[in-house]
Every structure is written in C-alpha cells, then in structure tokens.
Amino acid sequence: MKNVWVTSSRSVSKPWGDEQRWGTGGTGRISGKILHLKEGCRNSLKYNQIKDETLFILSGKLLLTYSNEKFQEHYDFCSVRVLPGETINIQSGCPYRIKALEDSVIVEIAHRGGGGGNGVVRFHDDYGRHSTIEEYEAYENAEKAEKSIALLGDI
C-alpha cells in the first residue's frame, strides 16, 4: 500500500566541506544531499557502480571533470565549468570529480538501481580515501583534463 512518511536528515562532515543527507524511506532507492564544498576543494575522482546522480548547482562555481562508461578503453576525460542553475546528470559507471572554484552549494538526488551497498569506486582522493582498485592512467588523464581547462583563463 502506498503511504506518506516523514524522515530526518543528518549532517556529515567531509574533508572538502559537509553534506546534509536525507532518505526517502520506503524502498530506499532515492536519497538526497545538500553538499557544501569549500573553495579550492574537490571530491574523489570516482564512479558509482549502482546509482545515478543528478546535481543541481544552487550557488558557487564548479569545475566538473568526467568521462563516460567506456573510460577504461580510452581514458579520455573532459572538464567544464558549471554555474548556479545548471544541472549535472551522472549515470552509473561514469567517472567524475567536482572542484569548487568558489564556495559552492549543490543539491544531489541519487537513484539506486538494484543491489545493496554504495558501490563507489575511487581512483584518487586528495584526502587518502582510495578504493582498492588502482586506475592511475584514468587519474592521470583526468588531471590533464582539469589542468587543460585551467589554461583557458578565468575559471
């Protein structure tokens, strides 16, 4: 039977800022976060094995570095600037990283496919939170993409 329920949120401190997490109850397949990224900080270069994410930029300016699900074949990464009012859609299996070019606030909505666990695979993390998978070629190419856009000037 369909129903209505109220859930609570919790704040989680992260090395790059903090996040306010909430769940939707029910099946637990949809969850949300409000991310506060500090200027100059970035999250892990990672991909999710079982969840898709949509990120809506409320404030700030970000640098998004990303690839597609075939990244292990070609290791091509791109970087783009993302501004308030824009949305980033990330499908499972696609690696990405966001860097705050100024203090930023992001709303994240995640939809998990079947299966349990969080299924995050990290290639690189500035704060030492690495996965057991070591994809250094992917990391190096993501770094090149991030640096190449920085050469274009005012980001």
Short mmCIF file of N, CA and C in Angstrom, two decimals:
data_model
loop_
_atom_site.label_atom_id
_atom_site.label_comp_id
_atom_site.label_asym_id
_atom_site.label_seq_id
_atom_site.Cartn_x
_atom_site.Cartn_y
_atom_site.Cartn_z
N MET A 1 0.84 -1.17 0.00
CA MET A 1 0.00 0.00 0.00
C MET A 1 0.89 1.24 0.00
N LYS A 2 0.52 2.23 -0.79
CA LYS A 2 1.26 3.50 -0.81
C LYS A 2 0.94 4.27 0.46
N ASN A 3 1.92 5.07 0.88
CA ASN A 3 1.76 5.76 2.15
C ASN A 3 2.54 7.07 2.13
N VAL A 4 2.49 7.83 3.18
CA VAL A 4 3.24 9.06 3.38
C VAL A 4 4.03 8.91 4.67
N TRP A 5 5.28 9.37 4.68
CA TRP A 5 6.07 9.30 5.90
C TRP A 5 7.03 10.47 5.97
N VAL A 6 7.52 10.73 7.14
CA VAL A 6 8.49 11.79 7.39
C VAL A 6 9.79 11.14 7.82
N THR A 7 10.89 11.59 7.25
CA THR A 7 12.21 11.08 7.65
C THR A 7 13.04 12.25 8.16
N SER A 8 14.12 11.95 8.81
CA SER A 8 15.00 13.01 9.30
C SER A 8 16.29 13.02 8.49
N SER A 9 17.04 14.09 8.62
CA SER A 9 18.32 14.21 7.92
C SER A 9 19.44 14.18 8.94
N ARG A 10 20.66 14.05 8.43
CA ARG A 10 21.81 14.10 9.31
C ARG A 10 22.95 14.81 8.59
N SER A 11 23.74 15.50 9.37
CA SER A 11 24.87 16.23 8.83
C SER A 11 26.13 15.36 8.93
N VAL A 12 26.92 15.36 7.86
CA VAL A 12 28.15 14.57 7.81
C VAL A 12 29.29 15.50 7.41
N SER A 13 30.31 15.57 8.23
CA SER A 13 31.48 16.38 7.93
C SER A 13 32.36 15.64 6.92
N LYS A 14 32.84 16.35 5.94
CA LYS A 14 33.73 15.79 4.91
C LYS A 14 34.99 16.65 4.85
N PRO A 15 36.09 16.12 4.35
CA PRO A 15 37.30 16.93 4.29
C PRO A 15 37.18 18.14 3.35
N TRP A 16 36.28 18.08 2.39
CA TRP A 16 36.08 19.17 1.43
C TRP A 16 34.95 20.13 1.83
N GLY A 17 34.27 19.84 2.95
CA GLY A 17 33.14 20.66 3.39
C GLY A 17 32.21 19.82 4.25
N ASP A 18 30.92 19.82 3.92
CA ASP A 18 29.99 18.96 4.65
C ASP A 18 28.78 18.67 3.77
N GLU A 19 27.99 17.70 4.21
CA GLU A 19 26.76 17.37 3.49
C GLU A 19 25.65 17.07 4.48
N GLN A 20 24.46 17.45 4.09
CA GLN A 20 23.24 17.14 4.83
C GLN A 20 22.55 16.05 4.05
N ARG A 21 22.40 14.85 4.63
CA ARG A 21 21.84 13.70 3.94
C ARG A 21 20.41 13.43 4.40
N TRP A 22 19.59 12.99 3.48
CA TRP A 22 18.26 12.53 3.84
C TRP A 22 17.86 11.39 2.94
N GLY A 23 17.01 10.52 3.46
CA GLY A 23 16.48 9.41 2.69
C GLY A 23 14.99 9.61 2.49
N THR A 24 14.45 8.85 1.56
CA THR A 24 13.03 8.99 1.28
C THR A 24 12.21 7.91 1.95
N GLY A 25 12.87 7.01 2.68
CA GLY A 25 12.12 5.91 3.30
C GLY A 25 11.68 4.94 2.22
N GLY A 26 10.67 4.16 2.51
CA GLY A 26 10.15 3.22 1.52
C GLY A 26 11.22 2.26 1.04
N THR A 27 11.44 2.21 -0.27
CA THR A 27 12.40 1.27 -0.86
C THR A 27 13.84 1.69 -0.62
N GLY A 28 14.08 2.95 -0.28
CA GLY A 28 15.44 3.43 -0.06
C GLY A 28 16.22 3.63 -1.34
N ARG A 29 15.57 3.59 -2.48
CA ARG A 29 16.28 3.73 -3.75
C ARG A 29 16.57 5.18 -4.12
N ILE A 30 15.87 6.12 -3.49
CA ILE A 30 16.11 7.54 -3.78
C ILE A 30 16.59 8.21 -2.50
N SER A 31 17.65 9.00 -2.63
CA SER A 31 18.17 9.72 -1.47
C SER A 31 18.63 11.10 -1.94
N GLY A 32 18.86 11.98 -0.99
CA GLY A 32 19.29 13.32 -1.33
C GLY A 32 20.35 13.84 -0.39
N LYS A 33 21.06 14.85 -0.87
CA LYS A 33 22.09 15.51 -0.08
C LYS A 33 22.13 16.98 -0.47
N ILE A 34 22.53 17.81 0.47
CA ILE A 34 22.95 19.16 0.15
C ILE A 34 24.44 19.22 0.48
N LEU A 35 25.24 19.44 -0.55
CA LEU A 35 26.69 19.46 -0.41
C LEU A 35 27.17 20.90 -0.30
N HIS A 36 28.06 21.16 0.65
CA HIS A 36 28.72 22.45 0.80
C HIS A 36 30.20 22.21 0.54
N LEU A 37 30.69 22.62 -0.63
CA LEU A 37 32.10 22.46 -0.98
C LEU A 37 32.84 23.77 -0.75
N LYS A 38 33.97 23.67 -0.07
CA LYS A 38 34.80 24.85 0.19
C LYS A 38 35.65 25.17 -1.03
N GLU A 39 35.85 26.46 -1.25
CA GLU A 39 36.65 26.92 -2.38
C GLU A 39 38.00 26.20 -2.41
N GLY A 40 38.38 25.72 -3.61
CA GLY A 40 39.65 25.05 -3.80
C GLY A 40 39.63 23.56 -3.49
N CYS A 41 38.56 23.07 -2.89
CA CYS A 41 38.47 21.65 -2.54
C CYS A 41 37.75 20.88 -3.63
N ARG A 42 38.02 19.59 -3.69
CA ARG A 42 37.36 18.73 -4.67
C ARG A 42 37.06 17.38 -4.04
N ASN A 43 36.05 16.71 -4.61
CA ASN A 43 35.72 15.38 -4.12
C ASN A 43 36.58 14.33 -4.83
N SER A 44 36.34 13.09 -4.57
CA SER A 44 37.11 12.00 -5.16
C SER A 44 36.86 11.91 -6.66
N LEU A 45 37.88 11.47 -7.39
CA LEU A 45 37.68 11.01 -8.76
C LEU A 45 37.13 9.60 -8.61
N LYS A 46 35.88 9.40 -9.01
CA LYS A 46 35.18 8.15 -8.68
C LYS A 46 34.08 7.87 -9.69
N TYR A 47 33.54 6.66 -9.58
CA TYR A 47 32.27 6.38 -10.24
C TYR A 47 31.44 5.50 -9.31
N ASN A 48 30.14 5.52 -9.54
CA ASN A 48 29.21 4.70 -8.77
C ASN A 48 28.81 3.50 -9.60
N GLN A 49 28.86 2.33 -8.99
CA GLN A 49 28.51 1.12 -9.72
C GLN A 49 27.00 0.93 -9.86
N ILE A 50 26.22 1.42 -8.89
CA ILE A 50 24.80 1.09 -8.89
C ILE A 50 23.86 2.28 -8.79
N LYS A 51 24.37 3.50 -8.76
CA LYS A 51 23.45 4.63 -8.64
C LYS A 51 23.73 5.71 -9.67
N ASP A 52 22.67 6.36 -10.10
CA ASP A 52 22.73 7.54 -10.94
C ASP A 52 22.54 8.75 -10.04
N GLU A 53 23.17 9.87 -10.40
CA GLU A 53 23.06 11.08 -9.60
C GLU A 53 22.69 12.27 -10.48
N THR A 54 21.90 13.17 -9.91
CA THR A 54 21.63 14.46 -10.52
C THR A 54 22.05 15.52 -9.51
N LEU A 55 22.89 16.44 -9.96
CA LEU A 55 23.40 17.51 -9.11
C LEU A 55 22.89 18.84 -9.64
N PHE A 56 22.23 19.61 -8.79
CA PHE A 56 21.74 20.94 -9.15
C PHE A 56 22.58 21.96 -8.41
N ILE A 57 23.17 22.90 -9.12
CA ILE A 57 24.06 23.87 -8.51
C ILE A 57 23.23 25.06 -8.01
N LEU A 58 23.19 25.23 -6.70
CA LEU A 58 22.46 26.35 -6.09
C LEU A 58 23.29 27.62 -6.10
N SER A 59 24.57 27.50 -5.73
CA SER A 59 25.44 28.68 -5.70
C SER A 59 26.88 28.25 -5.87
N GLY A 60 27.71 29.20 -6.27
CA GLY A 60 29.14 28.93 -6.43
C GLY A 60 29.50 28.70 -7.89
N LYS A 61 30.71 28.22 -8.09
CA LYS A 61 31.21 27.90 -9.41
C LYS A 61 32.04 26.62 -9.28
N LEU A 62 31.80 25.66 -10.18
CA LEU A 62 32.47 24.36 -10.11
C LEU A 62 33.25 24.05 -11.38
N LEU A 63 34.21 23.16 -11.23
CA LEU A 63 34.88 22.55 -12.37
C LEU A 63 34.52 21.07 -12.32
N LEU A 64 33.86 20.58 -13.36
CA LEU A 64 33.46 19.18 -13.46
C LEU A 64 34.43 18.49 -14.41
N THR A 65 35.07 17.42 -13.95
CA THR A 65 35.93 16.58 -14.79
C THR A 65 35.25 15.23 -14.87
N TYR A 66 35.08 14.70 -16.11
CA TYR A 66 34.26 13.50 -16.28
C TYR A 66 34.67 12.70 -17.52
N SER A 67 34.15 11.47 -17.58
CA SER A 67 34.28 10.61 -18.76
C SER A 67 33.00 9.79 -18.87
N ASN A 68 32.97 8.87 -19.84
CA ASN A 68 31.80 8.01 -19.99
C ASN A 68 32.12 6.60 -19.52
N GLU A 69 31.16 5.70 -19.67
CA GLU A 69 31.33 4.34 -19.15
C GLU A 69 32.43 3.54 -19.86
N LYS A 70 32.93 4.01 -20.99
CA LYS A 70 33.99 3.32 -21.73
C LYS A 70 35.37 3.87 -21.38
N PHE A 71 35.46 4.61 -20.27
CA PHE A 71 36.72 5.28 -19.91
C PHE A 71 37.89 4.31 -19.79
N GLN A 72 37.64 3.06 -19.43
CA GLN A 72 38.74 2.10 -19.25
C GLN A 72 39.34 1.68 -20.59
N GLU A 73 38.63 1.93 -21.68
CA GLU A 73 39.16 1.62 -23.01
C GLU A 73 40.01 2.76 -23.56
N HIS A 74 39.63 4.01 -23.26
CA HIS A 74 40.31 5.15 -23.88
C HIS A 74 40.88 6.17 -22.90
N TYR A 75 40.43 6.17 -21.66
CA TYR A 75 40.90 7.09 -20.62
C TYR A 75 40.80 8.56 -21.03
N ASP A 76 39.80 8.89 -21.83
CA ASP A 76 39.57 10.29 -22.20
C ASP A 76 38.70 10.97 -21.16
N PHE A 77 39.11 12.12 -20.69
CA PHE A 77 38.35 12.91 -19.74
C PHE A 77 38.19 14.33 -20.28
N CYS A 78 37.12 14.98 -19.92
CA CYS A 78 36.84 16.37 -20.26
C CYS A 78 36.60 17.15 -18.98
N SER A 79 36.80 18.46 -19.05
CA SER A 79 36.48 19.33 -17.92
C SER A 79 35.66 20.51 -18.43
N VAL A 80 34.63 20.87 -17.67
CA VAL A 80 33.78 22.01 -17.99
C VAL A 80 33.46 22.79 -16.73
N ARG A 81 33.17 24.08 -16.90
CA ARG A 81 32.72 24.90 -15.79
C ARG A 81 31.22 24.71 -15.61
N VAL A 82 30.76 24.73 -14.37
CA VAL A 82 29.34 24.58 -14.07
C VAL A 82 28.94 25.72 -13.12
N LEU A 83 27.81 26.37 -13.44
CA LEU A 83 27.38 27.56 -12.72
C LEU A 83 26.02 27.37 -12.06
N PRO A 84 25.63 28.26 -11.15
CA PRO A 84 24.33 28.16 -10.50
C PRO A 84 23.19 28.05 -11.52
N GLY A 85 22.23 27.19 -11.20
CA GLY A 85 21.09 26.97 -12.08
C GLY A 85 21.32 25.85 -13.08
N GLU A 86 22.55 25.38 -13.20
CA GLU A 86 22.85 24.28 -14.12
C GLU A 86 22.76 22.95 -13.38
N THR A 87 22.55 21.89 -14.15
CA THR A 87 22.38 20.55 -13.60
C THR A 87 23.41 19.62 -14.22
N ILE A 88 23.96 18.75 -13.40
CA ILE A 88 24.88 17.70 -13.86
C ILE A 88 24.15 16.37 -13.68
N ASN A 89 24.07 15.57 -14.73
CA ASN A 89 23.46 14.24 -14.66
C ASN A 89 24.56 13.21 -14.86
N ILE A 90 24.72 12.32 -13.89
CA ILE A 90 25.81 11.34 -13.90
C ILE A 90 25.20 9.95 -13.83
N GLN A 91 25.45 9.14 -14.85
CA GLN A 91 24.94 7.78 -14.84
C GLN A 91 25.96 6.85 -14.19
N SER A 92 25.47 5.73 -13.65
CA SER A 92 26.37 4.76 -13.03
C SER A 92 27.42 4.33 -14.04
N GLY A 93 28.62 4.07 -13.53
CA GLY A 93 29.72 3.64 -14.38
C GLY A 93 30.52 4.76 -15.01
N CYS A 94 30.09 6.01 -14.85
CA CYS A 94 30.78 7.15 -15.46
C CYS A 94 31.58 7.91 -14.40
N PRO A 95 32.89 7.96 -14.52
CA PRO A 95 33.72 8.63 -13.51
C PRO A 95 33.61 10.15 -13.60
N TYR A 96 33.74 10.80 -12.44
CA TYR A 96 33.68 12.25 -12.39
C TYR A 96 34.32 12.75 -11.11
N ARG A 97 34.57 14.05 -11.10
CA ARG A 97 35.06 14.76 -9.92
C ARG A 97 34.58 16.20 -10.05
N ILE A 98 34.20 16.80 -8.93
CA ILE A 98 33.87 18.22 -8.93
C ILE A 98 34.82 18.96 -8.01
N LYS A 99 35.22 20.13 -8.48
CA LYS A 99 36.10 21.01 -7.71
C LYS A 99 35.40 22.34 -7.54
N ALA A 100 35.40 22.87 -6.32
CA ALA A 100 34.79 24.17 -6.04
C ALA A 100 35.77 25.28 -6.39
N LEU A 101 35.43 26.08 -7.40
CA LEU A 101 36.25 27.22 -7.76
C LEU A 101 35.96 28.40 -6.84
N GLU A 102 34.83 28.33 -6.15
CA GLU A 102 34.47 29.21 -5.05
C GLU A 102 33.53 28.42 -4.16
N ASP A 103 33.29 28.88 -2.94
CA ASP A 103 32.38 28.15 -2.05
C ASP A 103 31.10 27.85 -2.82
N SER A 104 30.64 26.60 -2.77
CA SER A 104 29.51 26.16 -3.60
C SER A 104 28.53 25.33 -2.79
N VAL A 105 27.25 25.41 -3.20
CA VAL A 105 26.19 24.61 -2.60
C VAL A 105 25.51 23.84 -3.72
N ILE A 106 25.37 22.52 -3.53
CA ILE A 106 24.84 21.62 -4.55
C ILE A 106 23.78 20.73 -3.93
N VAL A 107 22.68 20.55 -4.64
CA VAL A 107 21.66 19.58 -4.23
C VAL A 107 21.87 18.33 -5.06
N GLU A 108 22.03 17.19 -4.39
CA GLU A 108 22.23 15.91 -5.07
C GLU A 108 21.02 15.01 -4.82
N ILE A 109 20.49 14.46 -5.89
CA ILE A 109 19.46 13.43 -5.79
C ILE A 109 20.03 12.18 -6.44
N ALA A 110 19.99 11.07 -5.71
CA ALA A 110 20.54 9.81 -6.20
C ALA A 110 19.45 8.76 -6.31
N HIS A 111 19.54 7.98 -7.36
CA HIS A 111 18.62 6.86 -7.56
C HIS A 111 19.46 5.59 -7.68
N ARG A 112 19.25 4.68 -6.74
CA ARG A 112 19.98 3.41 -6.75
C ARG A 112 19.23 2.39 -7.57
N GLY A 113 19.99 1.66 -8.37
CA GLY A 113 19.42 0.51 -9.04
C GLY A 113 19.31 -0.63 -8.04
N GLY A 114 19.12 -1.82 -8.51
CA GLY A 114 19.05 -2.96 -7.60
C GLY A 114 20.38 -3.23 -6.93
N GLY A 115 20.36 -3.95 -5.86
CA GLY A 115 21.59 -4.31 -5.15
C GLY A 115 21.81 -3.44 -3.94
N GLY A 116 22.63 -3.90 -3.04
CA GLY A 116 22.91 -3.17 -1.82
C GLY A 116 24.27 -2.52 -1.87
N GLY A 117 24.64 -1.86 -0.79
CA GLY A 117 25.94 -1.21 -0.69
C GLY A 117 25.96 0.09 -1.45
N ASN A 118 27.07 0.83 -1.30
CA ASN A 118 27.11 2.11 -2.00
C ASN A 118 27.81 2.01 -3.35
N GLY A 119 28.63 0.99 -3.57
CA GLY A 119 29.22 0.74 -4.88
C GLY A 119 30.08 1.86 -5.43
N VAL A 120 30.79 2.60 -4.56
CA VAL A 120 31.66 3.68 -5.03
C VAL A 120 33.05 3.13 -5.29
N VAL A 121 33.60 3.46 -6.47
CA VAL A 121 34.97 3.09 -6.81
C VAL A 121 35.76 4.38 -6.96
N ARG A 122 36.72 4.61 -6.07
CA ARG A 122 37.54 5.82 -6.10
C ARG A 122 38.88 5.51 -6.76
N PHE A 123 39.27 6.38 -7.72
CA PHE A 123 40.59 6.27 -8.34
C PHE A 123 41.60 7.10 -7.58
N HIS A 124 41.16 8.27 -7.18
CA HIS A 124 42.05 9.17 -6.47
C HIS A 124 41.24 10.04 -5.53
N ASP A 125 41.86 10.36 -4.41
CA ASP A 125 41.21 11.20 -3.43
C ASP A 125 42.30 12.03 -2.75
N ASP A 126 42.09 13.34 -2.69
CA ASP A 126 43.07 14.24 -2.08
C ASP A 126 43.23 14.00 -0.59
N TYR A 127 42.32 13.23 0.00
CA TYR A 127 42.28 13.06 1.46
C TYR A 127 42.58 11.62 1.88
N GLY A 128 43.12 10.80 0.96
CA GLY A 128 43.55 9.45 1.30
C GLY A 128 42.47 8.39 1.36
N ARG A 129 41.28 8.68 0.83
CA ARG A 129 40.18 7.70 0.86
C ARG A 129 40.13 6.94 -0.47
N HIS A 130 41.11 6.10 -0.74
CA HIS A 130 41.19 5.39 -2.01
C HIS A 130 40.50 4.04 -1.94
N SER A 131 40.00 3.60 -3.08
CA SER A 131 39.49 2.24 -3.20
C SER A 131 40.67 1.30 -3.41
N THR A 132 40.39 0.02 -3.43
CA THR A 132 41.44 -0.95 -3.68
C THR A 132 41.80 -1.01 -5.16
N ILE A 133 40.91 -0.52 -6.02
CA ILE A 133 41.19 -0.50 -7.46
C ILE A 133 42.12 0.66 -7.75
N GLU A 134 43.20 0.37 -8.46
CA GLU A 134 44.18 1.41 -8.78
C GLU A 134 44.15 1.67 -10.28
N GLU A 135 43.50 2.72 -10.69
CA GLU A 135 43.39 3.11 -12.10
C GLU A 135 44.18 4.39 -12.31
N TYR A 136 45.51 4.30 -12.22
CA TYR A 136 46.32 5.50 -12.27
C TYR A 136 46.28 6.18 -13.64
N GLU A 137 46.14 5.41 -14.72
CA GLU A 137 46.06 6.03 -16.03
C GLU A 137 44.80 6.90 -16.12
N ALA A 138 43.69 6.42 -15.58
CA ALA A 138 42.46 7.22 -15.55
C ALA A 138 42.69 8.48 -14.74
N TYR A 139 43.32 8.35 -13.59
CA TYR A 139 43.60 9.51 -12.74
C TYR A 139 44.47 10.53 -13.47
N GLU A 140 45.54 10.07 -14.10
CA GLU A 140 46.45 10.98 -14.78
C GLU A 140 45.74 11.73 -15.91
N ASN A 141 44.90 11.05 -16.67
CA ASN A 141 44.19 11.72 -17.76
C ASN A 141 43.13 12.69 -17.24
N ALA A 142 42.50 12.37 -16.13
CA ALA A 142 41.55 13.31 -15.52
C ALA A 142 42.28 14.56 -15.06
N GLU A 143 43.46 14.39 -14.47
CA GLU A 143 44.26 15.53 -14.04
C GLU A 143 44.63 16.41 -15.24
N LYS A 144 45.01 15.78 -16.36
CA LYS A 144 45.35 16.54 -17.57
C LYS A 144 44.15 17.34 -18.06
N ALA A 145 42.96 16.74 -18.04
CA ALA A 145 41.76 17.44 -18.49
C ALA A 145 41.47 18.64 -17.59
N GLU A 146 41.63 18.44 -16.28
CA GLU A 146 41.38 19.53 -15.33
C GLU A 146 42.38 20.66 -15.54
N LYS A 147 43.64 20.33 -15.78
CA LYS A 147 44.66 21.35 -15.98
C LYS A 147 44.49 22.06 -17.31
N SER A 148 44.05 21.33 -18.36
CA SER A 148 43.93 21.94 -19.67
C SER A 148 42.87 23.04 -19.67
N ILE A 149 41.77 22.86 -18.96
CA ILE A 149 40.76 23.91 -18.92
C ILE A 149 41.25 25.11 -18.10
N ALA A 150 42.11 24.84 -17.12
CA ALA A 150 42.65 25.93 -16.31
C ALA A 150 43.52 26.85 -17.17
N LEU A 151 44.13 26.30 -18.22
CA LEU A 151 44.98 27.09 -19.10
C LEU A 151 44.15 28.06 -19.95
N LEU A 152 42.84 27.84 -20.05
CA LEU A 152 41.99 28.70 -20.87
C LEU A 152 41.74 30.05 -20.23
N GLY A 153 42.14 30.20 -18.99
CA GLY A 153 41.97 31.51 -18.36
C GLY A 153 41.07 31.48 -17.16
N ASP A 154 40.29 32.52 -17.00
CA ASP A 154 39.48 32.73 -15.80
C ASP A 154 38.41 31.67 -15.64
N ILE A 155 38.70 30.69 -14.82
CA ILE A 155 37.68 29.70 -14.47
C ILE A 155 37.35 29.91 -13.03
#
